[in-house]
Structure formats: C-alpha cells, structure tokens
PDB file of C-alpha atoms in Angstrom:
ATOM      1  CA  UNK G 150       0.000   0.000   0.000  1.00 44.00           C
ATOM      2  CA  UNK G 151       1.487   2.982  -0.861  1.00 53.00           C
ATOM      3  CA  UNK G 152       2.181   5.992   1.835  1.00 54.00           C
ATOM      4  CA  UNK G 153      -0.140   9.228   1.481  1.00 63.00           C
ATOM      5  CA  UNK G 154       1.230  11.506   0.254  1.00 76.00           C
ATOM      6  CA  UNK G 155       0.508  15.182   1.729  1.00 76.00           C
ATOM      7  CA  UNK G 156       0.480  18.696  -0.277  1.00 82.00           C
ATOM      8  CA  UNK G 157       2.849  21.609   0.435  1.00 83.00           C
ATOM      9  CA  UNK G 158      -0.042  22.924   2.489  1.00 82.00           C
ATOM     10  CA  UNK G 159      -0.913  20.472   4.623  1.00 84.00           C
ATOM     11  CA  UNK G 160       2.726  19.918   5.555  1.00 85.00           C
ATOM     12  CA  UNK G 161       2.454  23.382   6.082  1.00 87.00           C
ATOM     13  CA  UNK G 162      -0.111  23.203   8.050  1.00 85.00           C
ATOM     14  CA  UNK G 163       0.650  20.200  10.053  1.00 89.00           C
ATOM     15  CA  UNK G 164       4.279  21.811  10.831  1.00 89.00           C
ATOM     16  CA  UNK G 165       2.570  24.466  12.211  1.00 88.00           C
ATOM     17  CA  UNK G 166       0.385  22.421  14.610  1.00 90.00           C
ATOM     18  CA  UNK G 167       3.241  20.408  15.874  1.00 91.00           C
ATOM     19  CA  UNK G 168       5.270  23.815  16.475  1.00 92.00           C
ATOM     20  CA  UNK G 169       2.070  25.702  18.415  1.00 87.00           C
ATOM     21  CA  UNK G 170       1.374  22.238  20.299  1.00 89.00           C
ATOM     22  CA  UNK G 171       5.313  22.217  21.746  1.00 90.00           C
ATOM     23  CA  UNK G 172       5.430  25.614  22.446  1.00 86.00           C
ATOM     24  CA  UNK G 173       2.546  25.202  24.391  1.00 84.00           C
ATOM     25  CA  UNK G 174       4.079  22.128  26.033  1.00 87.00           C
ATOM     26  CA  UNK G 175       7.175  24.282  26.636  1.00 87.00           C
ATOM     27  CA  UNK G 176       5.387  27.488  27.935  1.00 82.00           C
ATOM     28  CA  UNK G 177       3.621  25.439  30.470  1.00 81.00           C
ATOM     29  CA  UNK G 178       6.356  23.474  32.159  1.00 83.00           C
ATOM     30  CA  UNK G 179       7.995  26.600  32.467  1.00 79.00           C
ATOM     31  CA  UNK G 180       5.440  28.299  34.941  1.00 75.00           C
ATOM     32  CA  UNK G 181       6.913  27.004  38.099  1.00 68.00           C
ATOM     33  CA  UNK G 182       3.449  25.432  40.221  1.00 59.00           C
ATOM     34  CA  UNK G 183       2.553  27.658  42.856  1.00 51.00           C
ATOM     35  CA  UNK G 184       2.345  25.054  46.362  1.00 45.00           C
ATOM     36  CA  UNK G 185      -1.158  26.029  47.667  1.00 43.00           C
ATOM     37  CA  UNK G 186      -0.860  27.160  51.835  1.00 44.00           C
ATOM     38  CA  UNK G 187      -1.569  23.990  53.559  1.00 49.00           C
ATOM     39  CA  UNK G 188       1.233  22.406  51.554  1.00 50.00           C
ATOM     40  CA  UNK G 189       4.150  24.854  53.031  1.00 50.00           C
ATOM     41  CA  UNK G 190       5.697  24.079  56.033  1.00 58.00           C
ATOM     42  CA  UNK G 191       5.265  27.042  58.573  1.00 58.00           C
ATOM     43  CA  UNK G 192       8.821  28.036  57.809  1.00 53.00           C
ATOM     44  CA  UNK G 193       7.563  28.747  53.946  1.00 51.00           C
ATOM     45  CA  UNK G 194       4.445  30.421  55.407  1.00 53.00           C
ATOM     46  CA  UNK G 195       6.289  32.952  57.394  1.00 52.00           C
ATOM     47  CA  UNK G 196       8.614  33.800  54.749  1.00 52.00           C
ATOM     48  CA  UNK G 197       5.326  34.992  52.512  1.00 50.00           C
ATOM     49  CA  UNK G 198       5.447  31.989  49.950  1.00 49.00           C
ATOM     50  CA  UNK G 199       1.788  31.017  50.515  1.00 47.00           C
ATOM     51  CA  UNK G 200       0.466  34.305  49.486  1.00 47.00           C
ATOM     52  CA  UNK G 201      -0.553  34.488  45.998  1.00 50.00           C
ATOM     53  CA  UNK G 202       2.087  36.362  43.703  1.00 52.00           C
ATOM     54  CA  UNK G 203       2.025  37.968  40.219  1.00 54.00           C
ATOM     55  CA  UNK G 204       3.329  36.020  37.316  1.00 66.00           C
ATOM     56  CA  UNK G 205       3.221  35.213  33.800  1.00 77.00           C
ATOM     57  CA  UNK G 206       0.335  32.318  33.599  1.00 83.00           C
ATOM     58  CA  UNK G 207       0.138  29.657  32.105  1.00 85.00           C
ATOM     59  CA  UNK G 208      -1.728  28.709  28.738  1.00 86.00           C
ATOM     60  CA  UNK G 209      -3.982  26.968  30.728  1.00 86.00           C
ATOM     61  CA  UNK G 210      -4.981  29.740  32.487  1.00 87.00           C
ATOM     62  CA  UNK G 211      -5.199  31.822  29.150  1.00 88.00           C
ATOM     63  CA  UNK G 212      -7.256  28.911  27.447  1.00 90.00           C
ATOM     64  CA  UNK G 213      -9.912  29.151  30.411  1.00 89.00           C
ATOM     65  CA  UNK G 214      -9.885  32.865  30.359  1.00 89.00           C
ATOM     66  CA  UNK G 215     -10.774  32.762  26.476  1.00 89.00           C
ATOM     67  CA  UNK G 216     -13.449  30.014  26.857  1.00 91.00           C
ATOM     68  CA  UNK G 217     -14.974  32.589  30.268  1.00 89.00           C
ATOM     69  CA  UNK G 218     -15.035  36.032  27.720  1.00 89.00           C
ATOM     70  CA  UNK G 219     -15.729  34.517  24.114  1.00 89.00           C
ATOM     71  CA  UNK G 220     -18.787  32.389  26.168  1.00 90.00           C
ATOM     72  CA  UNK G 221     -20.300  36.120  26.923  1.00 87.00           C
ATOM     73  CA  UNK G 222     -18.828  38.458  24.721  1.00 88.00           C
ATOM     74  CA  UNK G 223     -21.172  41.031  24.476  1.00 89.00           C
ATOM     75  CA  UNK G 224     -22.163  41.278  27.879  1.00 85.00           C
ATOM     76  CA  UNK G 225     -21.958  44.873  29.410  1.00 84.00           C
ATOM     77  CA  UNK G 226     -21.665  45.429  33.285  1.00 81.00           C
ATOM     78  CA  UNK G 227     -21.204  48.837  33.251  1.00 77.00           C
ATOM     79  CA  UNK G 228     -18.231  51.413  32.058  1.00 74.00           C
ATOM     80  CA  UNK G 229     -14.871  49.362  33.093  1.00 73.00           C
ATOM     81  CA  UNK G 230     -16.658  45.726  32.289  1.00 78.00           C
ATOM     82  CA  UNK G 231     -17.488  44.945  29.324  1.00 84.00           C
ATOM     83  CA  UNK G 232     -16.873  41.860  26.910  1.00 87.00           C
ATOM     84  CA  UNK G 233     -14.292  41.348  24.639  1.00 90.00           C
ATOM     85  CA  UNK G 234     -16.729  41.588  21.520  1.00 91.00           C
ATOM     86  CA  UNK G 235     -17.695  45.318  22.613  1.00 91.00           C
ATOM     87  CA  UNK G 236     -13.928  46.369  23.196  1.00 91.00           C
ATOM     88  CA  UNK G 237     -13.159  44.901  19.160  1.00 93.00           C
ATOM     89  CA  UNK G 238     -15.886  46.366  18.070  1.00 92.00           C
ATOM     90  CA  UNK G 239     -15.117  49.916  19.258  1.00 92.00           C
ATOM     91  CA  UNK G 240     -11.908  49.412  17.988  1.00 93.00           C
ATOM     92  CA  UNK G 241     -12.975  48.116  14.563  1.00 94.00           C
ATOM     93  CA  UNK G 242     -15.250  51.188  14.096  1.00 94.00           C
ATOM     94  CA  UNK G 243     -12.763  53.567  15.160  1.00 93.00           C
ATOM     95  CA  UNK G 244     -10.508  51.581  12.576  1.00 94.00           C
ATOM     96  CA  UNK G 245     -12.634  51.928   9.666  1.00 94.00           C
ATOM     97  CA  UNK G 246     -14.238  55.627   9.980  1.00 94.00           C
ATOM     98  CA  UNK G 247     -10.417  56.776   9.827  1.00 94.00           C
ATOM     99  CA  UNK G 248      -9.817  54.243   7.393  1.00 95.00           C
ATOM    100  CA  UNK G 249     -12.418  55.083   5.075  1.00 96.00           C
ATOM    101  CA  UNK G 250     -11.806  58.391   5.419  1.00 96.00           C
ATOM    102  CA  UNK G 251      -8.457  58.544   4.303  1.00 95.00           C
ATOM    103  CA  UNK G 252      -9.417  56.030   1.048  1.00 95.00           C
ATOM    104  CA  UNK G 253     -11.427  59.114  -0.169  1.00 95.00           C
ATOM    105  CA  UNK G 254      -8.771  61.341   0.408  1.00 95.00           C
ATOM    106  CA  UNK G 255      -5.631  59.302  -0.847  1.00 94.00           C
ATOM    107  CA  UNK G 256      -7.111  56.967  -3.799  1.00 93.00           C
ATOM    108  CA  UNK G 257      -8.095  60.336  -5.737  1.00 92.00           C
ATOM    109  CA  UNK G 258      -5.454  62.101  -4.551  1.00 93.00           C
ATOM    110  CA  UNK G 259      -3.129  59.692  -5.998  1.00 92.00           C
ATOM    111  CA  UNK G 260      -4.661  59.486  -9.561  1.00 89.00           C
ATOM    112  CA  UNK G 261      -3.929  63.108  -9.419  1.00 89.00           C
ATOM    113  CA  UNK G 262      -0.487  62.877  -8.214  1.00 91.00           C
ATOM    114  CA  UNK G 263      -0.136  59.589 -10.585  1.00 88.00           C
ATOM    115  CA  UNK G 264      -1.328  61.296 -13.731  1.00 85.00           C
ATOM    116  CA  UNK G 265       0.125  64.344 -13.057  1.00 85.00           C
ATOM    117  CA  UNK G 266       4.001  65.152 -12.928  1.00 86.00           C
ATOM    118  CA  UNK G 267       3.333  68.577 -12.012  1.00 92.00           C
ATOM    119  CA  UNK G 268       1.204  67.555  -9.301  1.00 88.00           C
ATOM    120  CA  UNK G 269       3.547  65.182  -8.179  1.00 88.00           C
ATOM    121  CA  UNK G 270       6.504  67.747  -8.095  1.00 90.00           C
ATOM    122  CA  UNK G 271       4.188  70.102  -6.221  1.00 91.00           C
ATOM    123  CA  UNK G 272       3.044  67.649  -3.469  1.00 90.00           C
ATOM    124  CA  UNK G 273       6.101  65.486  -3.233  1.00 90.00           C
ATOM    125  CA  UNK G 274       7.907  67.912  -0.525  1.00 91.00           C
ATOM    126  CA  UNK G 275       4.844  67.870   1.651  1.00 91.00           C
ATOM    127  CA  UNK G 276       4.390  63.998   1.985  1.00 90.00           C
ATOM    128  CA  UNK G 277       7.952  63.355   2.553  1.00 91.00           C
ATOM    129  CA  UNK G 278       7.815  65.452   5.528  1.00 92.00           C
ATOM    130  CA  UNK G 279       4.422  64.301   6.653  1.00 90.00           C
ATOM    131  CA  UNK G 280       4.629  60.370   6.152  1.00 90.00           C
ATOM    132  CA  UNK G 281       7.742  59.847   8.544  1.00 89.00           C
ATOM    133  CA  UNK G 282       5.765  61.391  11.411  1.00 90.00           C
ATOM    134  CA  UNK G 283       4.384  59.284  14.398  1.00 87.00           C
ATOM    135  CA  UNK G 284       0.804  59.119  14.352  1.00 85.00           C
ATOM    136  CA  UNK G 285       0.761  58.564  18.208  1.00 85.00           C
ATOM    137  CA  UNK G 286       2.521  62.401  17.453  1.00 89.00           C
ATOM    138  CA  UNK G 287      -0.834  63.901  16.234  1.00 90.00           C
ATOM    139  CA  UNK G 288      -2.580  62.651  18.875  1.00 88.00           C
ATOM    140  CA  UNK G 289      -1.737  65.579  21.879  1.00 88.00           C
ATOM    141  CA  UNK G 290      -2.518  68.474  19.251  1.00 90.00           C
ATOM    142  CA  UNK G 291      -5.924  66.293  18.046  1.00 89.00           C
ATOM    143  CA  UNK G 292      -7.092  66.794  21.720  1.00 87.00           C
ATOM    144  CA  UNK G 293      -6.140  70.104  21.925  1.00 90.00           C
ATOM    145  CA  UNK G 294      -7.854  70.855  17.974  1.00 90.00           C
ATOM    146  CA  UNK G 295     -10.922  68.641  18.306  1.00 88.00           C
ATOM    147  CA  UNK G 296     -11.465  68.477  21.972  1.00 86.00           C
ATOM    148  CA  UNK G 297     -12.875  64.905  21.706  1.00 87.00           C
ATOM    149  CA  UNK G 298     -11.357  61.778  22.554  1.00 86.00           C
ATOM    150  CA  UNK G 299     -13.251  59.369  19.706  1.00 87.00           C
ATOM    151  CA  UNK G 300     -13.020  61.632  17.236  1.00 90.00           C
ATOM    152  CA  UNK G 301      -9.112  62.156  18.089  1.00 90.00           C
ATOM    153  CA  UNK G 302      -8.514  58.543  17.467  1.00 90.00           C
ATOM    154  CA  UNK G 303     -10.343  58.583  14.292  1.00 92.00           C
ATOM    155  CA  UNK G 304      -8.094  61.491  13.094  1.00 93.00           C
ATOM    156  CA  UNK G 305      -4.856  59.489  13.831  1.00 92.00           C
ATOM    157  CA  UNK G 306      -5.994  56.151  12.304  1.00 93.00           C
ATOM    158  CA  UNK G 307      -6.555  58.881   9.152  1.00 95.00           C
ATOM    159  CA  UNK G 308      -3.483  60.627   9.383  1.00 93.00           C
ATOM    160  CA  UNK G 309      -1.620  57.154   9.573  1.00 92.00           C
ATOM    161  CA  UNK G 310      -3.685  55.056   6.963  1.00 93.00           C
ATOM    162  CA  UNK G 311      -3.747  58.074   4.209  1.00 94.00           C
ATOM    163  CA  UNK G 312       0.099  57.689   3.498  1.00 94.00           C
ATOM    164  CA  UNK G 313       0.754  53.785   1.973  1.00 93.00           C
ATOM    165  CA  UNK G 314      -2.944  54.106  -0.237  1.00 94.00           C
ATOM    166  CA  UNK G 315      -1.648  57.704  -1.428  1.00 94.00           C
ATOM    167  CA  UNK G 316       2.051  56.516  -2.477  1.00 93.00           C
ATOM    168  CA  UNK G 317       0.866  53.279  -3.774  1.00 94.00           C
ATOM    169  CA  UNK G 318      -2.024  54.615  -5.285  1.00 93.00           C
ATOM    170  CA  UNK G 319      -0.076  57.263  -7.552  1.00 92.00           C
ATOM    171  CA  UNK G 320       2.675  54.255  -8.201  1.00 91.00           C
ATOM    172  CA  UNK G 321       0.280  52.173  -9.307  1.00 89.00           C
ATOM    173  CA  UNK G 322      -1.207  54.935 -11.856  1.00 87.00           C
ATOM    174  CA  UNK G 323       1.696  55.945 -12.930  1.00 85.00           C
ATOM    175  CA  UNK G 324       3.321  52.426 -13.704  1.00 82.00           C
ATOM    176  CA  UNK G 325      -0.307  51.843 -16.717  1.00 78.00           C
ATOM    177  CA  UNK G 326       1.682  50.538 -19.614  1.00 75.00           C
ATOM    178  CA  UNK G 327       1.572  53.611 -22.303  1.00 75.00           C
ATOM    179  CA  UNK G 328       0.158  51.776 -24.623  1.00 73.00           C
ATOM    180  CA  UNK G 329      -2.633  51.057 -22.718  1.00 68.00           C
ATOM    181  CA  UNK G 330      -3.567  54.569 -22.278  1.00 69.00           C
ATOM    182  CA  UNK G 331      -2.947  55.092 -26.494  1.00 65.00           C
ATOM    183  CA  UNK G 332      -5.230  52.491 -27.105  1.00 71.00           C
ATOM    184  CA  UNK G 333      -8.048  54.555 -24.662  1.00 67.00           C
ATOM    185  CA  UNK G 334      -6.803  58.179 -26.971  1.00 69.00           C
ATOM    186  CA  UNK G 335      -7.080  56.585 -30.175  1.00 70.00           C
ATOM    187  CA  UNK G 336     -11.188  55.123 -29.482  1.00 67.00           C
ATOM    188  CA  UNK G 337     -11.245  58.363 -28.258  1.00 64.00           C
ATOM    189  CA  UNK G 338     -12.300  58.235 -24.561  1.00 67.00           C
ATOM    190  CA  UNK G 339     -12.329  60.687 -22.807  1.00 67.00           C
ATOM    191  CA  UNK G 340      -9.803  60.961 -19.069  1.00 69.00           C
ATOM    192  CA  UNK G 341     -12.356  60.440 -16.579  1.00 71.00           C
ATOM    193  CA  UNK G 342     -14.026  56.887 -19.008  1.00 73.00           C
ATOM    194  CA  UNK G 343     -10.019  56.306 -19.621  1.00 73.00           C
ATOM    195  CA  UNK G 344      -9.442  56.599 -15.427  1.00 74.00           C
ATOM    196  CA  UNK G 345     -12.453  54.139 -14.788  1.00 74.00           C
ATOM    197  CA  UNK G 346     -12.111  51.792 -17.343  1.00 75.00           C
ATOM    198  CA  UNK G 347      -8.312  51.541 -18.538  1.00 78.00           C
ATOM    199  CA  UNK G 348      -6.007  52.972 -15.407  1.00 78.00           C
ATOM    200  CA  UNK G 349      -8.754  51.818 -12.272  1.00 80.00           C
ATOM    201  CA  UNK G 350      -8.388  48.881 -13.296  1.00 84.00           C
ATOM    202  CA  UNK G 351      -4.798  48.066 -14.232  1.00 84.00           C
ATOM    203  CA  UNK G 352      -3.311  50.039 -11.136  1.00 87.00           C
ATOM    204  CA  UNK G 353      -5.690  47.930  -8.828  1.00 89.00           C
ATOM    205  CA  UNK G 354      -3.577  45.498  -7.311  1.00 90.00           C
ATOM    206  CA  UNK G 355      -1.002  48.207  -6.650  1.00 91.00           C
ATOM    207  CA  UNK G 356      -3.813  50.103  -4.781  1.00 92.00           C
ATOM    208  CA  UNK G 357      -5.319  47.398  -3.402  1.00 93.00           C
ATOM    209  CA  UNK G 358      -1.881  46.725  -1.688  1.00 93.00           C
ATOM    210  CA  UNK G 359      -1.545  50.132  -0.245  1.00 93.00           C
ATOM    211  CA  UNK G 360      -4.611  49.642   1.347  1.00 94.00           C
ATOM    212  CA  UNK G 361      -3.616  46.321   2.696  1.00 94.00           C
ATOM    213  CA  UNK G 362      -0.644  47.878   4.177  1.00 94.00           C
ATOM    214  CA  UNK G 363      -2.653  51.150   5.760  1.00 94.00           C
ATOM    215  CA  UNK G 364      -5.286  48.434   7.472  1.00 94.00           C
ATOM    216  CA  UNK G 365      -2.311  46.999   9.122  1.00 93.00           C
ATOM    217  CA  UNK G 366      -0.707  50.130  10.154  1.00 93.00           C
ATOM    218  CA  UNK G 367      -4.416  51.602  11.343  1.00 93.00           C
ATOM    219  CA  UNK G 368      -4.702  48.439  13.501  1.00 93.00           C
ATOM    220  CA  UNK G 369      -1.546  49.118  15.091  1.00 90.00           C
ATOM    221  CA  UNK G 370      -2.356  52.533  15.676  1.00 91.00           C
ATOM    222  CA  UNK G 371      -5.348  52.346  17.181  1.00 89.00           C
ATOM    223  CA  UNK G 372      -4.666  49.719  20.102  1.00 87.00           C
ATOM    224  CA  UNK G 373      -2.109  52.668  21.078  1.00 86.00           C
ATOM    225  CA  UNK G 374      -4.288  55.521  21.001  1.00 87.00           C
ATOM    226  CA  UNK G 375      -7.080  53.800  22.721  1.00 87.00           C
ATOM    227  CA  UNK G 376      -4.201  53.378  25.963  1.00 84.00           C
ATOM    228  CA  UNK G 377      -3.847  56.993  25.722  1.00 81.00           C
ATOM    229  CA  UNK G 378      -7.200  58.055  25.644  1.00 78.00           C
ATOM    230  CA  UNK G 379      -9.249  55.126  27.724  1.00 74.00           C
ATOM    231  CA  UNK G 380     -12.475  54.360  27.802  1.00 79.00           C
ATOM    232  CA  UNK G 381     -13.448  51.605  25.231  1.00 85.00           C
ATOM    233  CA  UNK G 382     -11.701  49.308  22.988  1.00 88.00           C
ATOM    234  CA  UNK G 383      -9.032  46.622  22.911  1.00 90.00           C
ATOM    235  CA  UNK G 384      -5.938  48.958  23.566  1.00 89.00           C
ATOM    236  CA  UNK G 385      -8.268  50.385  26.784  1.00 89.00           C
ATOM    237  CA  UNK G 386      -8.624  46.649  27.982  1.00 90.00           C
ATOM    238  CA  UNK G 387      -5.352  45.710  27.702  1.00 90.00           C
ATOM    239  CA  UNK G 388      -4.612  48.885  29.760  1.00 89.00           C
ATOM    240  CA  UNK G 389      -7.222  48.562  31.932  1.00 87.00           C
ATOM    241  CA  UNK G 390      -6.089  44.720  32.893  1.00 87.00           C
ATOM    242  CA  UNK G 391      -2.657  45.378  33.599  1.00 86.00           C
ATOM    243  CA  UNK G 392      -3.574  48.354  35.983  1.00 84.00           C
ATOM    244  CA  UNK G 393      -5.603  45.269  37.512  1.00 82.00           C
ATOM    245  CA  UNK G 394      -2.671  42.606  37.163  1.00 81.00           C
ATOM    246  CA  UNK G 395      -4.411  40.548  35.358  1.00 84.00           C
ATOM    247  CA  UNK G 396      -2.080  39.031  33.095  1.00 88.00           C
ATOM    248  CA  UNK G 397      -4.298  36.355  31.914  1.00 89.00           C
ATOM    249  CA  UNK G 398      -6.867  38.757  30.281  1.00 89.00           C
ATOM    250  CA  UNK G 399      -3.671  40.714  29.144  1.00 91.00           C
ATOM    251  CA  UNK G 400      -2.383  37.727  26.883  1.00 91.00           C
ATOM    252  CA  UNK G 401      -5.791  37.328  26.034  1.00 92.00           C
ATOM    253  CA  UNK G 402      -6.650  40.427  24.547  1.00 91.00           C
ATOM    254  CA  UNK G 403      -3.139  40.282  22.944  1.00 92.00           C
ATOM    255  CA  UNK G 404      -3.855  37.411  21.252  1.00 92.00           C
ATOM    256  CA  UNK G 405      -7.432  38.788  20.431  1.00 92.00           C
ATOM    257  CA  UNK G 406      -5.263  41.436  18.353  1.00 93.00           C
ATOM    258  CA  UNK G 407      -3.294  39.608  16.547  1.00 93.00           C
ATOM    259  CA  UNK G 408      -6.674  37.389  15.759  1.00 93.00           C
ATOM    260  CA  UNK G 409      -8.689  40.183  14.634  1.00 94.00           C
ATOM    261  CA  UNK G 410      -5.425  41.705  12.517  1.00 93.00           C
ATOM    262  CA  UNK G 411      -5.204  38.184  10.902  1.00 93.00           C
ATOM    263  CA  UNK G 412      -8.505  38.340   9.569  1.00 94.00           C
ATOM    264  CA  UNK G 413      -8.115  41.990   8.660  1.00 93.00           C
ATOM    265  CA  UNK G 414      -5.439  41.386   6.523  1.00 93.00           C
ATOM    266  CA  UNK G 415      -6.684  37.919   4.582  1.00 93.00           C
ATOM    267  CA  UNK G 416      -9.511  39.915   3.597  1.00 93.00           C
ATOM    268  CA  UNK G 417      -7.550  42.289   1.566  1.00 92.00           C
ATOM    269  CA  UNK G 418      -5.429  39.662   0.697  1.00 90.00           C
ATOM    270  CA  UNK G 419      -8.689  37.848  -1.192  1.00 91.00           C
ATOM    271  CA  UNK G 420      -9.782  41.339  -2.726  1.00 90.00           C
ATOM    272  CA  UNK G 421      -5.737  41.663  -3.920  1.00 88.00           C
ATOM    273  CA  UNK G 422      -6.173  38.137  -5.392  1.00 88.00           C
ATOM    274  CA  UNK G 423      -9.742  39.107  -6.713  1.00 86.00           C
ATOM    275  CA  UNK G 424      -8.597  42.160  -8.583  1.00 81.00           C
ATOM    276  CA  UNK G 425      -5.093  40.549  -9.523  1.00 76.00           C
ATOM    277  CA  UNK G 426      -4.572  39.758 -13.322  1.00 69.00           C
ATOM    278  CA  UNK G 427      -2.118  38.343 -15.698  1.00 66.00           C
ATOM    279  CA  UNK G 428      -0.569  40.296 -18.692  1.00 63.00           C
TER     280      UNK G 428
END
C-alpha cells in the first residue's frame, strides 16, 4: 500500500500544529506550580510563599480565560466591564471611519499625483515630511484641535492610513503601460471613461496593496491611542487589565489582536487576489 502523500499545504499546516502544540508544552512546564498554603511548612508560610504572587500564567490559564469572555462576549456590566466583543468592536469602528476616510482622500489624490508630474513635483515635498511622522505624534494636538477623545482617534488612524494608499495609489497609476492609455486616446475616450475603465483597473492590485498595508498600520495605531485616551476598545482593555494585574486577560486580549489583525489582513489579501490579473 502505498504511503499518502501530503500537499505543500498540509505539511504546512501540520508543521505548524506540531510547532504551536510544543510551544505550548514548553510554555507550560515553564510556569513554576505555585504550592497552595496547607502544603508549606510554617517556615515557607512565614517567609510569605503562601500568598498568591504575580506572574506570567500559564496557557492553561489563558485557554480558560478565552473560553470565560468569548462564552459572553457582548455582555456589558457597566463602564470598566465589558466583553471582549464590545472592546473589538469599538476598535474596529474607530478603525474603519479613519480608514475610510483617508481612502477618499488618498485613492483620488493619488490618480492626481499619478497622472500628473506637475502635481507630483508640487506635493512630493509635503508627503515626505508628513509620512515619517508618528501618528501617536498627532494625537496631543488632536485633543487640543478637536477636543474629543473618539473623534481624536479617528483622526490618527486617518493621518496614519492616508500615506501607503496615497504613495501606492499614484505608483500604481503611474506604472499603466503607455500603450494602454494610447489604445483609450485613439477610441477616443475621454480621461475620466479612460481613469475608470483603462487605469482603475490596471493600477488595482497596486492600490489594493496600499490599502492592505494602511489596514495593518491603522490596527496598530489604534490599540495605542485607545491606551492613551481610555475608555473603550481593545488597547483600553489591555490597559485597563494590567492596571488590575491581570495578566491572563492581558495575553488574552493580545492574542485577540493579533486574531482580529489576521482576519483583517486575509480579507484584503482575497480582494488583492480578486482584482489581480495576468498580462
């Protein structure tokens, strides 16, 4: 009988169960048990070992921690409790108003910047001294401008998702094959049916990658600002669990972030691959 044999991907995947299975192994042997008080002799219990102390936990813990807040996600006990759904989901909103946002500003903006050389001369100075700044940066003079916390957080998740769509965005435009754009000029269409139907859709995977790269970034972003300026989200309840010592839920929600960043990305990565063609 012969052996099966597996696909690059399911070796793939199968590697990478093994490897999360033994670091698992690994991460809990290395949490040394904790002897609960009637075990220590009265020696142990005078020197303070009997008290419960802080520590990294193990992925036990973590596991039963996720299985207690994904169980109730949504529930809402009152300003500092709430479940780990409602924390994402102020995050994720915050995350895509900015994000949005800055789509209408940089995708046309870069057509212009793309199609224009004088435009791009013009502009050039002012993003190369913009894009390099923090966006955590903008966020003291946001509270000062706009005197509101949300809509501070919204501005820097614009300010630092506007930059990759904008410079990809005008790459991609400017990088149509000429010929392309001769073929458009000689059926004689005009430059906004010539932007729709010849340059839209040859400079999309270009775009679509700038915007895969600014969802990223804005995801980043935002899980800092929300530390800075409390009150809801995932950044707040990472904050707001390590001012309690709770290192479990801290692990948690730091897993929940890389989770919800995952998915994030893989869904630009299926609209790169949708909008992806061959020449």
């Amino acid at each position: 009988m012969q052996g099966v044999t597996l696909s690059l991907n399911q070796r793939a995947a199968l590697l990478s169960i093994v490897m999360l299975v033994v670091g698992l192994l690994v991460w809990e042997a290395a949490i040394p048990a904790q002897k609960a008080a009637e075990d220590l002799t009265e020696y142990e219990r005078l020197m303070g070992l009997g008290e419960e102390r802080a520590g990294v936990p193990p992925p036990s813990d973590v596991l039963a921690k996720a299985w207690e807040q994904l169980s109730d996600p949504f529930y809402d006990a009152g300003p500092n409790d709430k479940g780990i759904g409602i924390q994402i989901g102020y995050s994720i909103y915050r995350v895509l108003s900015g994000y949005l946002l800055a789509a209408v500003v940089a995708i046309p903006l870069g057509f212009l910047i793309g199609m224009s050389p004088i435009a791009y001369r013009a502009l050039n100075p002012y993003i190369q001294v913009l894009r390099p700044i923090s966006p955590l940066a903008w966020m003291p003079l946001a509270l000062f401008v706009i005197q509101d916390s949300e809509a501070s957080a919204i501005f820097v998740i614009f300010i630092c998702s506007i930059w990759p769509m904008l410079i990809n965005t005008a790459f991609g435009v400017a990088g149509v094959r000429e010929d392309w754009v001769n073929v458009a000029r000689t059926h004689e269409l005009g430059s906004l049916r010539t932007a729709f139907t010849v340059i839209l859709p040859a400079a999309a995977p270009t775009i679509i990658t700038g915007m895969r790269i600014s969802i990223g970034i804005a995801w980043l972003v935002i899980v800092a600002a929300e530390m800075l300026v409390g009150g809801t989200g995932i950044g707040y309840y990472v904050w707001n669990e390590w001012n309690n010592l709770d290192l479990t839920s801290v692990i948690f929600s730091i897993l929940m972030i890389g989770v919800v960043g995952m998915l994030l990305d893989s869904a630009f990565g299926v609209l790169q691959r949708v909008v992806a063609y061959t020449e």
